[in-house]
Short mmCIF file of C-alpha atoms (C1' of nucleotides) in Angstrom, two decimals:
data_model
loop_
_atom_site.label_atom_id
_atom_site.label_comp_id
_atom_site.label_asym_id
_atom_site.label_seq_id
_atom_site.Cartn_x
_atom_site.Cartn_y
_atom_site.Cartn_z
CA MET Q 69 0.02 -0.01 -0.08
CA SER Q 70 2.63 2.52 0.97
CA VAL Q 71 5.04 3.41 -1.76
CA THR Q 72 8.75 3.65 -1.71
CA ASN Q 73 10.01 7.00 -2.89
CA PHE Q 74 13.52 7.55 -4.13
CA GLU Q 75 13.54 11.05 -5.55
CA ALA Q 76 15.95 12.51 -7.94
CA ASN Q 77 19.20 11.10 -6.51
CA LEU Q 78 18.94 8.41 -8.99
CA LYS Q 79 19.38 10.98 -11.70
CA HIS Q 80 16.70 9.71 -13.93
CA ARG Q 81 15.80 12.17 -16.57
CA CYS Q 82 13.32 12.23 -19.55
CA SER Q 83 16.30 13.26 -21.68
CA SER Q 84 18.18 10.08 -21.07
CA CYS Q 85 15.14 7.73 -20.73
CA SER Q 86 14.88 5.02 -23.22
CA LEU Q 87 11.11 5.67 -23.41
CA ARG Q 88 11.56 9.29 -24.70
CA GLU Q 89 10.25 8.16 -28.23
CA ILE Q 90 7.05 6.72 -26.69
CA CYS Q 91 6.24 8.77 -23.72
CA LEU Q 92 5.59 12.47 -23.10
CA PRO Q 93 8.88 13.89 -24.42
CA VAL Q 94 8.37 12.80 -28.13
CA GLY Q 95 9.67 15.49 -30.40
CA LEU Q 96 11.14 17.95 -27.82
CA ASP Q 97 14.56 19.55 -28.27
CA ALA Q 98 17.25 19.65 -25.62
CA GLU Q 99 16.10 22.88 -23.93
CA GLU Q 100 12.48 21.78 -23.81
CA MET Q 101 13.51 18.40 -22.43
CA THR Q 102 15.27 20.14 -19.56
CA ARG Q 103 12.12 22.09 -18.62
CA LEU Q 104 10.13 18.84 -18.68
CA ASP Q 105 12.80 17.24 -16.50
CA ASP Q 106 12.38 19.88 -13.99
CA LEU Q 107 8.76 18.96 -13.57
CA VAL Q 108 9.21 15.21 -13.53
CA LYS Q 109 11.48 14.98 -10.54
CA ARG Q 110 9.96 12.31 -8.49
CA ARG Q 111 10.11 8.60 -9.23
CA ARG Q 112 8.40 5.95 -7.36
CA ARG Q 113 8.86 2.29 -6.85
CA VAL Q 114 5.60 0.44 -6.58
CA PHE Q 115 6.05 -3.22 -5.71
CA SER Q 116 3.92 -5.99 -7.10
CA GLY Q 117 0.45 -5.90 -5.65
CA GLN Q 118 0.74 -2.39 -4.34
CA SER Q 119 -1.68 0.34 -5.28
CA LEU Q 120 -0.51 3.53 -6.81
CA PHE Q 121 -3.74 5.34 -6.69
CA ARG Q 122 -7.42 4.48 -5.90
CA ALA Q 123 -10.76 5.61 -7.23
CA GLY Q 124 -11.70 8.86 -5.49
CA ASP Q 125 -8.10 10.08 -4.79
CA PRO Q 126 -7.68 13.64 -5.90
CA LEU Q 127 -5.57 13.89 -8.98
CA GLN Q 128 -2.13 15.28 -7.96
CA ALA Q 129 0.01 13.81 -10.62
CA LEU Q 130 -0.26 11.81 -13.76
CA ALA Q 131 2.10 8.88 -13.70
CA ALA Q 132 4.20 7.43 -16.52
CA VAL Q 133 5.21 3.85 -16.25
CA ARG Q 134 8.87 3.61 -16.30
CA THR Q 135 9.37 -0.04 -15.80
CA GLY Q 136 6.90 -2.79 -15.01
CA PHE Q 137 3.24 -3.30 -15.49
CA PHE Q 138 0.00 -2.08 -14.05
CA LYS Q 139 -3.69 -2.90 -14.14
CA ILE Q 140 -6.29 -0.21 -13.95
CA TYR Q 141 -9.74 -1.30 -12.88
CA GLU Q 142 -13.02 0.53 -11.98
CA ILE Q 143 -15.93 -0.68 -9.83
CA SER Q 144 -19.33 -0.41 -11.42
CA VAL Q 145 -22.50 0.71 -9.57
CA SER Q 146 -23.39 -3.00 -9.25
CA GLY Q 147 -20.05 -3.56 -7.50
CA GLN Q 148 -18.43 -5.33 -10.42
CA GLU Q 149 -14.77 -4.92 -11.13
CA GLN Q 150 -13.83 -4.09 -14.67
CA ILE Q 151 -10.15 -3.88 -15.87
CA THR Q 152 -9.85 -1.05 -18.39
CA GLY Q 153 -6.25 -1.36 -19.30
CA PHE Q 154 -2.88 -2.88 -18.54
CA PRO Q 155 -0.46 0.05 -18.96
CA MET Q 156 3.17 -0.71 -19.50
CA SER Q 157 6.32 1.25 -19.84
CA GLY Q 158 6.01 4.69 -21.40
CA GLU Q 159 2.19 4.76 -21.02
CA LEU Q 160 0.49 7.39 -18.80
CA MET Q 161 -1.98 6.63 -16.00
CA GLY Q 162 -4.55 8.87 -14.61
CA LEU Q 163 -5.59 10.71 -17.67
CA ASP Q 164 -9.32 10.02 -17.10
CA ALA Q 165 -9.07 11.95 -13.74
CA ILE Q 166 -8.60 15.33 -15.36
CA SER Q 167 -12.25 15.67 -16.09
CA THR Q 168 -13.33 15.56 -12.48
CA GLY Q 169 -10.08 16.14 -10.53
CA ALA Q 170 -10.29 12.82 -8.97
CA HIS Q 171 -9.26 9.33 -10.02
CA ARG Q 172 -11.88 7.03 -11.47
CA GLY Q 173 -9.71 4.03 -11.61
CA ASN Q 174 -7.53 2.07 -9.30
CA ALA Q 175 -3.91 1.37 -10.29
CA VAL Q 176 -2.24 -1.69 -8.97
CA ALA Q 177 1.21 -2.86 -9.96
CA LEU Q 178 1.33 -6.40 -11.44
CA GLU Q 179 5.03 -6.70 -10.99
CA ASP Q 180 7.73 -4.64 -9.23
CA SER Q 181 7.45 -1.33 -11.21
CA GLU Q 182 8.73 2.18 -11.35
CA VAL Q 183 6.71 5.28 -12.24
CA CYS Q 184 7.51 8.98 -12.99
CA GLU Q 185 5.04 11.43 -11.45
CA ILE Q 186 4.08 14.38 -13.38
CA PRO Q 187 2.39 17.01 -11.37
CA PHE Q 188 -0.65 17.89 -13.39
CA THR Q 189 -1.15 21.54 -12.65
CA ARG Q 190 2.48 22.37 -13.39
CA LEU Q 191 2.29 20.36 -16.42
CA GLU Q 192 -0.66 22.45 -17.83
CA GLY Q 193 1.49 25.46 -17.09
CA LEU Q 194 4.34 24.13 -19.10
CA LEU Q 195 2.19 23.14 -22.00
CA ALA Q 196 1.28 26.72 -22.62
CA ASP Q 197 5.04 27.54 -23.06
CA LEU Q 198 5.99 24.48 -25.16
CA PRO Q 199 3.67 23.95 -28.15
CA ARG Q 200 5.45 20.68 -29.16
CA LEU Q 201 4.85 19.23 -25.56
CA GLN Q 202 1.29 20.46 -25.75
CA HIS Q 203 0.75 18.68 -29.06
CA GLN Q 204 2.30 15.52 -27.73
CA PHE Q 205 0.17 15.60 -24.69
CA HIS Q 206 -2.93 15.96 -26.86
CA LYS Q 207 -1.75 13.06 -29.00
CA LEU Q 208 -1.35 10.94 -25.88
CA LEU Q 209 -4.80 11.72 -24.56
CA SER Q 210 -6.39 11.15 -27.97
CA GLY Q 211 -4.43 7.96 -28.31
CA ALA Q 212 -6.00 6.74 -24.94
CA ILE Q 213 -9.51 7.28 -26.49
CA ALA Q 214 -8.47 5.26 -29.48
CA THR Q 215 -7.11 2.52 -27.32
CA ASP Q 216 -10.42 2.40 -25.50
CA HIS Q 217 -12.26 2.31 -28.83
CA ALA Q 218 -10.27 -0.78 -29.79
CA LEU Q 219 -11.23 -2.36 -26.46
CA VAL Q 220 -14.89 -1.50 -27.17
CA MET Q 221 -14.45 -3.13 -30.58
CA ILE Q 222 -13.13 -6.29 -29.11
CA LEU Q 223 -15.72 -6.52 -26.41
CA GLY Q 224 -18.63 -5.66 -28.70
CA THR Q 225 -17.93 -7.72 -31.72
CA MET Q 226 -15.56 -10.63 -31.15
CA THR Q 227 -15.70 -14.23 -30.07
CA ALA Q 228 -13.68 -15.65 -27.13
CA GLU Q 229 -11.07 -17.05 -29.39
CA PHE Q 230 -10.61 -13.77 -31.37
CA LYS Q 231 -10.52 -11.80 -28.11
CA VAL Q 232 -7.64 -13.78 -26.70
CA ALA Q 233 -5.71 -13.79 -29.85
CA ALA Q 234 -6.09 -10.01 -30.23
CA PHE Q 235 -5.07 -9.52 -26.72
CA LEU Q 236 -1.88 -11.45 -27.34
CA LEU Q 237 -1.06 -9.65 -30.55
CA ASN Q 238 -1.62 -6.30 -28.79
CA LEU Q 239 0.83 -7.25 -25.96
CA SER Q 240 3.24 -8.44 -28.53
CA ASP Q 241 3.05 -5.35 -30.67
CA ARG Q 242 3.57 -3.22 -27.70
CA ARG Q 243 6.71 -5.21 -26.62
CA GLY Q 244 7.96 -4.78 -30.27
CA GLN Q 245 7.49 -0.96 -30.11
CA ARG Q 246 9.84 -0.93 -27.11
CA GLY Q 247 12.46 -2.92 -28.85
CA GLU Q 248 11.73 -6.14 -26.97
CA ASP Q 249 11.35 -9.58 -28.46
CA PRO Q 250 7.61 -9.42 -29.61
CA SER Q 251 7.37 -13.17 -29.84
CA GLU Q 252 8.02 -13.85 -26.17
CA ILE Q 253 5.56 -12.54 -23.66
CA LEU Q 254 5.86 -13.07 -19.98
CA LEU Q 255 2.26 -12.33 -18.91
CA PRO Q 256 2.20 -10.47 -15.59
CA MET Q 257 -1.50 -10.92 -15.17
CA SER Q 258 -3.58 -13.95 -14.33
CA ARG Q 259 -6.05 -15.75 -16.52
CA GLU Q 260 -8.81 -14.21 -14.43
CA GLU Q 261 -7.58 -10.71 -14.95
CA ILE Q 262 -7.28 -11.35 -18.75
CA GLY Q 263 -10.79 -12.70 -18.65
CA ASN Q 264 -12.10 -9.63 -16.69
CA TYR Q 265 -10.49 -7.35 -19.24
CA LEU Q 266 -11.89 -9.23 -22.21
CA GLY Q 267 -15.33 -9.90 -20.86
CA LEU Q 268 -14.65 -13.69 -20.42
CA LYS Q 269 -14.46 -16.07 -17.51
CA LEU Q 270 -11.06 -17.44 -16.56
CA GLU Q 271 -11.96 -20.97 -17.64
CA THR Q 272 -12.76 -19.71 -21.18
CA VAL Q 273 -9.49 -17.80 -21.32
CA SER Q 274 -7.67 -20.99 -20.44
CA ARG Q 275 -9.49 -22.92 -23.03
CA MET Q 276 -8.70 -20.48 -25.60
CA PHE Q 277 -5.04 -20.58 -24.71
CA SER Q 278 -5.23 -24.33 -25.22
CA LYS Q 279 -7.11 -23.96 -28.57
CA LEU Q 280 -4.50 -21.55 -29.90
CA ARG Q 281 -1.74 -23.85 -28.66
CA ASP Q 282 -3.43 -26.83 -30.40
CA GLN Q 283 -3.41 -24.88 -33.58
CA ASN Q 284 0.30 -24.12 -33.23
CA LEU Q 285 -0.31 -20.41 -33.14
CA ILE Q 286 1.20 -19.96 -29.77
CA ALA Q 287 3.23 -21.97 -27.23
CA THR Q 288 3.00 -21.75 -23.52
CA GLU Q 289 5.15 -22.35 -20.48
CA GLY Q 290 3.06 -21.23 -17.57
CA ARG Q 291 2.61 -17.63 -18.02
CA LYS Q 292 5.37 -17.27 -20.50
CA THR Q 293 3.76 -17.27 -23.94
CA PHE Q 294 5.37 -17.44 -27.28
CA ILE Q 295 3.87 -16.25 -30.58
CA ARG Q 296 4.51 -19.12 -32.95
CA ASP Q 297 2.56 -18.02 -36.04
CA ARG Q 298 1.94 -14.21 -35.86
CA GLU Q 299 0.19 -14.22 -39.36
CA GLY Q 300 -1.83 -17.00 -38.50
CA LEU Q 301 -3.01 -15.21 -35.36
CA ARG Q 302 -3.69 -12.07 -37.43
CA ALA Q 303 -5.60 -14.08 -39.98
CA LEU Q 304 -7.65 -15.54 -37.27
CA CYS Q 305 -8.61 -12.05 -35.94
CA GLN Q 306 -9.69 -10.99 -39.45
CA GLN Q 307 -12.47 -13.44 -39.60
CA GLY Q 308 -13.01 -14.48 -35.91
CA SER Q 309 -15.94 -12.36 -35.15
CA ASP Q 310 -19.47 -12.91 -34.16
CA THR Q 311 -21.72 -13.36 -37.25
CA MET F 109 -22.96 12.92 -48.29
CA SER F 110 -22.20 16.48 -49.23
CA VAL F 111 -22.87 18.93 -46.44
CA THR F 112 -24.63 22.29 -46.43
CA ASN F 113 -22.55 25.19 -45.26
CA PHE F 114 -24.11 28.29 -44.00
CA GLU F 115 -21.21 30.28 -42.53
CA ALA F 116 -21.43 33.04 -39.93
CA ASN F 117 -24.19 34.97 -41.47
CA LEU F 118 -26.39 33.28 -38.90
CA LYS F 119 -24.48 35.05 -36.26
CA HIS F 120 -24.19 31.97 -34.07
CA ARG F 121 -21.64 32.55 -31.35
CA CYS F 122 -20.44 30.54 -28.44
CA SER F 123 -21.07 33.47 -26.25
CA SER F 124 -24.76 33.27 -26.88
CA CYS F 125 -25.05 29.48 -27.37
CA SER F 126 -27.22 27.66 -24.88
CA LEU F 127 -24.59 24.94 -24.67
CA ARG F 128 -21.85 27.11 -23.31
CA GLU F 129 -22.09 25.46 -19.97
CA ILE F 130 -21.46 22.00 -21.43
CA CYS F 131 -19.21 22.53 -24.42
CA LEU F 132 -15.81 24.06 -24.88
CA PRO F 133 -16.45 27.56 -23.52
CA VAL F 134 -17.07 26.51 -19.95
CA GLY F 135 -15.62 28.99 -17.52
CA LEU F 136 -14.40 31.61 -20.02
CA ASP F 137 -14.87 35.31 -19.47
CA ALA F 138 -16.25 37.58 -22.17
CA GLU F 139 -12.95 38.38 -23.85
CA GLU F 140 -11.88 34.82 -23.96
CA MET F 141 -15.25 33.87 -25.36
CA THR F 142 -14.69 36.42 -28.21
CA ARG F 143 -11.38 34.77 -29.19
CA LEU F 144 -12.96 31.43 -29.25
CA ASP F 145 -15.77 32.89 -31.31
CA ASP F 146 -13.20 34.00 -33.84
CA LEU F 147 -12.05 30.52 -34.25
CA VAL F 148 -15.35 28.75 -34.45
CA LYS F 149 -16.98 30.61 -37.39
CA ARG F 150 -18.16 27.82 -39.51
CA ARG F 151 -21.42 25.92 -38.82
CA ARG F 152 -22.60 23.15 -40.93
CA ARG F 153 -25.86 21.52 -41.34
CA VAL F 154 -25.73 17.73 -41.77
CA PHE F 155 -28.98 16.08 -42.74
CA SER F 156 -30.05 12.84 -41.41
CA GLY F 157 -28.10 9.98 -42.84
CA GLN F 158 -25.39 12.15 -44.08
CA SER F 159 -21.75 11.66 -43.09
CA LEU F 160 -19.77 14.38 -41.42
CA PHE F 161 -16.34 12.68 -41.72
CA ARG F 162 -15.04 9.16 -42.45
CA ALA F 163 -12.33 7.05 -41.17
CA GLY F 164 -9.09 8.12 -42.83
CA ASP F 165 -10.07 11.65 -43.43
CA PRO F 166 -7.36 14.05 -42.27
CA LEU F 167 -8.27 15.91 -39.16
CA GLN F 168 -9.01 19.46 -40.12
CA ALA F 169 -11.45 20.43 -37.49
CA LEU F 170 -13.04 19.02 -34.29
CA ALA F 171 -16.80 19.20 -34.60
CA ALA F 172 -19.17 20.18 -31.70
CA VAL F 173 -22.66 19.07 -32.07
CA ARG F 174 -24.99 22.10 -31.82
CA THR F 175 -28.28 20.32 -32.55
CA GLY F 176 -29.22 16.87 -33.48
CA PHE F 177 -27.67 13.47 -32.89
CA PHE F 178 -24.82 11.52 -34.39
CA LYS F 179 -23.36 8.03 -34.41
CA ILE F 180 -19.80 7.35 -34.52
CA TYR F 181 -18.74 3.85 -35.74
CA GLU F 182 -15.45 2.17 -36.56
CA ILE F 183 -14.76 -0.87 -38.70
CA SER F 184 -12.69 -3.61 -37.31
CA VAL F 185 -10.00 -5.61 -39.06
CA SER F 186 -12.60 -8.30 -39.63
CA GLY F 187 -15.00 -5.77 -41.28
CA GLN F 188 -17.36 -5.57 -38.34
CA GLU F 189 -18.97 -2.36 -37.56
CA GLN F 190 -18.97 -1.12 -33.95
CA ILE F 191 -20.72 2.00 -32.77
CA THR F 192 -18.59 3.74 -30.13
CA GLY F 193 -20.80 6.64 -29.36
CA PHE F 194 -23.87 8.68 -29.91
CA PRO F 195 -22.85 12.34 -29.55
CA MET F 196 -25.50 14.85 -28.85
CA SER F 197 -25.54 18.52 -28.43
CA GLY F 198 -22.48 20.09 -26.71
CA GLU F 199 -20.33 17.04 -27.32
CA LEU F 200 -17.13 17.08 -29.39
CA MET F 201 -16.42 14.70 -32.21
CA GLY F 202 -13.07 13.82 -33.76
CA LEU F 203 -11.02 13.84 -30.54
CA ASP F 204 -9.55 10.49 -31.25
CA ALA F 205 -8.11 11.70 -34.60
CA ILE F 206 -5.57 13.88 -32.77
CA SER F 207 -3.12 10.96 -32.22
CA THR F 208 -2.61 10.12 -35.81
CA GLY F 209 -4.01 13.24 -37.62
CA ALA F 210 -6.63 11.20 -39.34
CA HIS F 211 -10.00 10.25 -38.28
CA ARG F 212 -10.62 6.66 -37.05
CA GLY F 213 -14.28 6.80 -36.89
CA ASN F 214 -17.02 7.61 -39.22
CA ALA F 215 -19.69 10.16 -38.06
CA VAL F 216 -23.20 10.02 -39.45
CA ALA F 217 -26.08 12.27 -38.47
CA LEU F 218 -28.98 10.34 -37.03
CA GLU F 219 -31.38 13.33 -37.57
CA ASP F 220 -31.05 16.75 -39.20
CA SER F 221 -28.24 18.25 -37.25
CA GLU F 222 -25.98 21.21 -36.94
CA VAL F 223 -22.28 21.31 -35.90
CA CYS F 224 -19.70 23.93 -35.11
CA GLU F 225 -16.38 23.32 -36.73
CA ILE F 226 -13.29 24.08 -34.64
CA PRO F 227 -10.01 24.10 -36.75
CA PHE F 228 -7.82 22.05 -34.64
CA THR F 229 -4.36 23.67 -35.35
CA ARG F 230 -5.76 27.05 -34.55
CA LEU F 231 -7.37 25.71 -31.45
CA GLU F 232 -4.10 24.53 -30.10
CA GLY F 233 -2.55 27.83 -30.77
CA LEU F 234 -5.34 29.44 -28.68
CA LEU F 235 -4.98 27.04 -25.90
CA ALA F 236 -1.54 28.31 -25.19
CA ASP F 237 -3.04 31.81 -24.67
CA LEU F 238 -6.04 30.88 -22.67
CA PRO F 239 -5.33 28.68 -19.70
CA ARG F 240 -8.92 28.17 -18.84
CA LEU F 241 -9.78 27.21 -22.22
CA GLN F 242 -6.82 24.73 -22.28
CA HIS F 243 -7.94 23.26 -19.01
CA GLN F 244 -11.52 22.89 -20.27
CA PHE F 245 -10.28 21.17 -23.41
CA HIS F 246 -8.29 18.69 -21.30
CA LYS F 247 -11.41 18.12 -19.22
CA LEU F 248 -13.33 17.31 -22.38
CA LEU F 249 -10.62 14.89 -23.62
CA SER F 250 -10.43 13.24 -20.26
CA GLY F 251 -14.24 13.07 -20.03
CA ALA F 252 -14.23 11.13 -23.34
CA ILE F 253 -11.89 8.59 -21.91
CA ALA F 254 -14.21 8.30 -18.84
CA THR F 255 -17.10 7.82 -21.07
CA ASP F 256 -15.41 5.07 -23.01
CA HIS F 257 -14.53 3.45 -19.79
CA ALA F 258 -18.22 3.43 -18.79
CA LEU F 259 -19.00 1.78 -22.07
CA VAL F 260 -16.30 -0.88 -21.50
CA MET F 261 -17.83 -1.50 -18.13
CA ILE F 262 -21.25 -2.05 -19.69
CA LEU F 263 -20.03 -4.32 -22.37
CA GLY F 264 -17.76 -6.28 -20.09
CA THR F 265 -19.87 -6.91 -17.02
CA MET F 266 -23.52 -6.41 -17.71
CA THR F 267 -26.52 -8.62 -18.87
CA ALA F 268 -28.76 -7.62 -21.70
CA GLU F 269 -31.42 -6.18 -19.50
CA PHE F 270 -28.97 -4.01 -17.56
CA LYS F 271 -27.21 -2.74 -20.72
CA VAL F 272 -30.51 -1.42 -22.05
CA ALA F 273 -31.61 0.04 -18.78
CA ALA F 274 -28.19 1.76 -18.48
CA PHE F 275 -28.36 2.99 -21.98
CA LEU F 276 -31.76 4.62 -21.41
CA LEU F 277 -30.70 6.15 -18.07
CA ASN F 278 -27.59 7.55 -19.80
CA LEU F 279 -29.65 9.18 -22.56
CA SER F 280 -32.12 10.43 -20.03
CA ASP F 281 -29.41 11.99 -17.85
CA ARG F 282 -27.86 13.72 -20.85
CA ARG F 283 -31.17 15.22 -21.79
CA GLY F 284 -31.56 16.36 -18.23
CA GLN F 285 -28.14 18.06 -18.26
CA ARG F 286 -29.41 20.00 -21.29
CA GLY F 287 -32.57 21.19 -19.46
CA GLU F 288 -34.81 18.90 -21.42
CA ASP F 289 -37.33 16.58 -20.03
CA PRO F 290 -35.31 13.65 -18.85
CA SER F 291 -38.25 11.33 -18.79
CA GLU F 292 -39.10 11.47 -22.47
CA ILE F 293 -36.58 10.20 -24.92
CA LEU F 294 -37.13 10.29 -28.71
CA LEU F 295 -34.65 7.72 -29.82
CA PRO F 296 -32.95 8.73 -33.06
CA MET F 297 -31.29 5.38 -33.47
CA SER F 298 -32.73 2.01 -34.62
CA ARG F 299 -32.86 -1.00 -32.40
CA GLU F 300 -30.12 -2.46 -34.49
CA GLU F 301 -27.84 0.53 -33.76
CA ILE F 302 -28.58 0.32 -30.05
CA GLY F 303 -27.68 -3.41 -30.22
CA ASN F 304 -24.49 -2.73 -32.02
CA TYR F 305 -23.46 -0.24 -29.54
CA LEU F 306 -24.31 -2.49 -26.49
CA GLY F 307 -23.00 -5.69 -28.01
CA LEU F 308 -26.39 -7.23 -28.56
CA LYS F 309 -28.55 -8.26 -31.40
CA LEU F 310 -31.58 -6.13 -32.36
CA GLU F 311 -34.01 -8.74 -31.38
CA THR F 312 -32.54 -8.98 -27.85
CA VAL F 313 -32.71 -5.18 -27.63
CA SER F 314 -36.43 -5.29 -28.59
CA ARG F 315 -37.00 -8.11 -26.07
CA MET F 316 -35.41 -6.00 -23.36
CA PHE F 317 -37.57 -2.97 -24.13
CA SER F 318 -40.65 -5.15 -23.77
CA LYS F 319 -39.40 -6.69 -20.54
CA LEU F 320 -38.80 -3.21 -19.08
CA ARG F 321 -42.15 -2.11 -20.21
CA ASP F 322 -43.75 -5.14 -18.60
CA GLN F 323 -42.18 -4.11 -15.38
CA ASN F 324 -43.58 -0.67 -15.79
CA LEU F 325 -40.16 0.79 -15.76
CA ILE F 326 -40.57 2.51 -19.07
CA ALA F 327 -43.30 3.11 -21.63
CA THR F 328 -42.93 3.07 -25.40
CA GLU F 329 -44.65 4.67 -28.40
CA GLY F 330 -42.48 3.55 -31.20
CA ARG F 331 -39.20 5.29 -30.84
CA LYS F 332 -40.51 7.52 -28.22
CA THR F 333 -39.60 6.14 -24.80
CA PHE F 334 -40.73 7.35 -21.38
CA ILE F 335 -38.94 6.67 -18.28
CA ARG F 336 -41.67 5.60 -15.83
CA ASP F 337 -39.68 4.49 -12.79
CA ARG F 338 -36.24 6.04 -12.74
CA GLU F 339 -35.36 4.69 -9.46
CA GLY F 340 -36.44 1.29 -10.39
CA LEU F 341 -34.25 1.31 -13.40
CA ARG F 342 -31.33 2.46 -11.42
CA ALA F 343 -31.97 -0.25 -8.81
CA LEU F 344 -32.09 -2.84 -11.65
CA CYS F 345 -28.73 -1.56 -12.83
CA GLN F 346 -27.24 -2.02 -9.37
CA GLN F 347 -27.77 -5.64 -9.37
CA GLY F 348 -28.40 -6.53 -12.90
CA SER F 349 -24.88 -7.78 -13.74
CA ASP F 350 -23.28 -11.13 -14.75
CA THR F 351 -22.53 -13.14 -11.67
"C1'" DT G 231 13.19 -31.40 0.93
"C1'" DC G 232 8.43 -31.46 1.44
"C1'" DG G 233 3.81 -29.48 1.83
"C1'" DC G 234 0.53 -26.27 0.76
"C1'" DA G 235 -1.99 -22.53 -1.47
"C1'" DG G 236 -2.96 -20.32 -5.41
"C1'" DA G 237 -3.25 -20.61 -10.31
"C1'" DC G 238 -4.26 -23.10 -14.26
"C1'" DT G 239 -6.42 -26.91 -17.05
"C1'" DT G 240 -10.12 -29.91 -18.47
"C1'" DG G 241 -14.50 -32.03 -18.39
"C1'" DA G 242 -19.73 -32.18 -18.10
"C1'" DC G 243 -23.71 -29.67 -18.09
"C1'" DC G 244 -26.71 -25.38 -18.63
"C1'" DC G 245 -28.60 -20.99 -19.95
"C1'" DA G 246 -28.65 -16.16 -21.80
"C1'" DG G 247 -28.60 -14.39 -25.81
"C1'" DG G 248 -27.96 -15.39 -30.87
"C1'" DA G 249 -30.21 -17.29 -35.26
"C1'" DC G 250 -34.00 -17.91 -37.83
"C1'" DA G 251 -38.67 -17.09 -39.01
"C1'" DA G 252 -43.27 -15.09 -39.13
"C1'" DG G 253 -46.09 -11.47 -38.66
"C1'" DG G 254 -47.43 -6.35 -37.55
"C1'" DG G 255 -47.23 -1.30 -37.56
"C1'" DC G 256 -45.83 3.08 -39.36
"C1'" DG G 257 -44.17 6.60 -42.37
"C1'" DG G 258 -43.12 8.24 -46.94
"C1'" DA G 259 -44.15 8.32 -52.01
"C1'" DG G 260 -47.31 8.59 -55.40
"C1'" DC V 290 -55.79 7.11 -49.42
"C1'" DT V 291 -53.17 3.28 -50.36
"C1'" DC V 292 -49.13 0.73 -51.04
"C1'" DC V 293 -44.59 -0.59 -50.03
"C1'" DG V 294 -40.60 -1.15 -47.35
"C1'" DC V 295 -38.42 -0.90 -43.32
"C1'" DC V 296 -38.39 -1.35 -38.59
"C1'" DC V 297 -39.97 -3.62 -34.73
"C1'" DT V 298 -41.97 -7.52 -32.07
"C1'" DT V 299 -42.54 -12.11 -30.73
"C1'" DG V 300 -42.00 -17.11 -31.04
"C1'" DT V 301 -38.94 -21.33 -31.42
"C1'" DC V 302 -34.81 -23.44 -31.29
"C1'" DC V 303 -29.83 -23.57 -30.89
"C1'" DT V 304 -24.99 -22.65 -29.34
"C1'" DG V 305 -20.99 -20.19 -27.34
"C1'" DG V 306 -19.52 -19.40 -23.39
"C1'" DG V 307 -20.67 -19.54 -18.26
"C1'" DT V 308 -21.03 -22.73 -14.16
"C1'" DC V 309 -19.66 -26.22 -11.30
"C1'" DA V 310 -16.57 -29.71 -10.25
"C1'" DA V 311 -12.36 -32.33 -10.34
"C1'" DG V 312 -7.91 -32.70 -10.73
"C1'" DT V 313 -2.80 -30.88 -11.78
"C1'" DC V 314 0.99 -27.88 -11.73
"C1'" DT V 315 4.03 -24.59 -9.64
"C1'" DG V 316 6.48 -21.74 -6.64
"C1'" DC V 317 7.35 -20.54 -2.12
"C1'" DG V 318 8.09 -21.09 2.81
"C1'" DA V 319 9.51 -23.92 6.48
#
DNA sequence: TCGCAGACTTGACCCAGGACAAGGGCGGAG
DNA sequence: CTCCGCCCTTGTCCTGGGTCAAGTCTGCGA
């Protein structure tokens, strides 16, 4: 629950961060980067299972994942939990809190992780000075909407098998963007969490993993998952929808 | 397909628009409002069934619905159509296009409608000058994310009956916010469109309307729908979820 | 090293919602 | 006013994924 805090003595900086081509600083020059660095001083470690923020917490800072993996979930009026995303390195958390000033989601680390905190009010101040940063911030907000639409598409139109295939391809692609091996995925989330995210039960997720394995599209070693036939998976997605 | 265009001779202005407490100009003073008015000169009529923009079109302008109703849908890799929203007056369309510079969705008017076009590049320029406008714009972007999460929640956790009840309550609430009678909804979309949006087939939507009617929660006259027992509907939502 | 708890797999059965089919009603064109 | 087409409703049957129930695997702590 509590969170370790190891300030700027570990001279982490956006300018030297390997994620600067994915995260907030895309397209900034050296001077602009420095001003952003001034803002993003505080890093936090969040250990596996710990919570970074909870629904209802006032929005102080956006958080960019530096290393690790999170899940974001919300509780519905009927008390149901729904995972709305699995942010990984370079992705911002807390964007949906701007509208009300309070977090709507709960952020829990799925493995030992590190985040960069970006005080939101100060960020808005900086945006007015740095048009490129402003534009990048808008692109990230807009991208979050597009990501959500992709999930809506999956939930609304796809069969169980397709959902799982699309989920694995998505994780694989995101690994690829970060220069990691896209065909080897160490899933930090349980079958139940995957099912919750995709609108399926954990048993169904498990069955679909088995089914994909039987078709030689993937291989599994516990949570470690290998993409064996990326094109086959993609082809499956292109027809694997409800009527 | 083509779109009538009736420029500023109909002296529409944000400053005198009845939606200024919902739309982009929230919280602006008179001078700021004037600068926004300068930007938002062009209004367009879009007749029922016409398209305002299509997936792939370059983002020129965001569009705020002034009157009427739209549907936004995207086409999945498998060719499936998925409606991601039904924007009504005061709501912005095209926010998801900022990330790539091209629209992802298709916007079609569900009834004769009117939109205000907001040239996006010029808007970003103005945001740097007007902190309050900047903040409101961020709130709208963030609110769009929150809205999408609400849809994900509905799609991921709810039964057919709950989905339809939640849909009607949502429309009703949005009417209420605009000062219209929240208990009388003239649905501009077909059962099929509702079903597509909620991840249901049209027959199921129809059945759920009948079921809600049998419980005296709503009344229907064709597409005109009356909320008879708002609390009952809400109570239903609070327990009407998958196990 | 062993034992245990939590996570995963697999099987058998069931049910909410989909598929298919047959009307019924309503609004626009002539 | 009438006709036609589209949308909506309702019935019947079917199926994908949920539910329930055994196991099996794995990693961790003693």
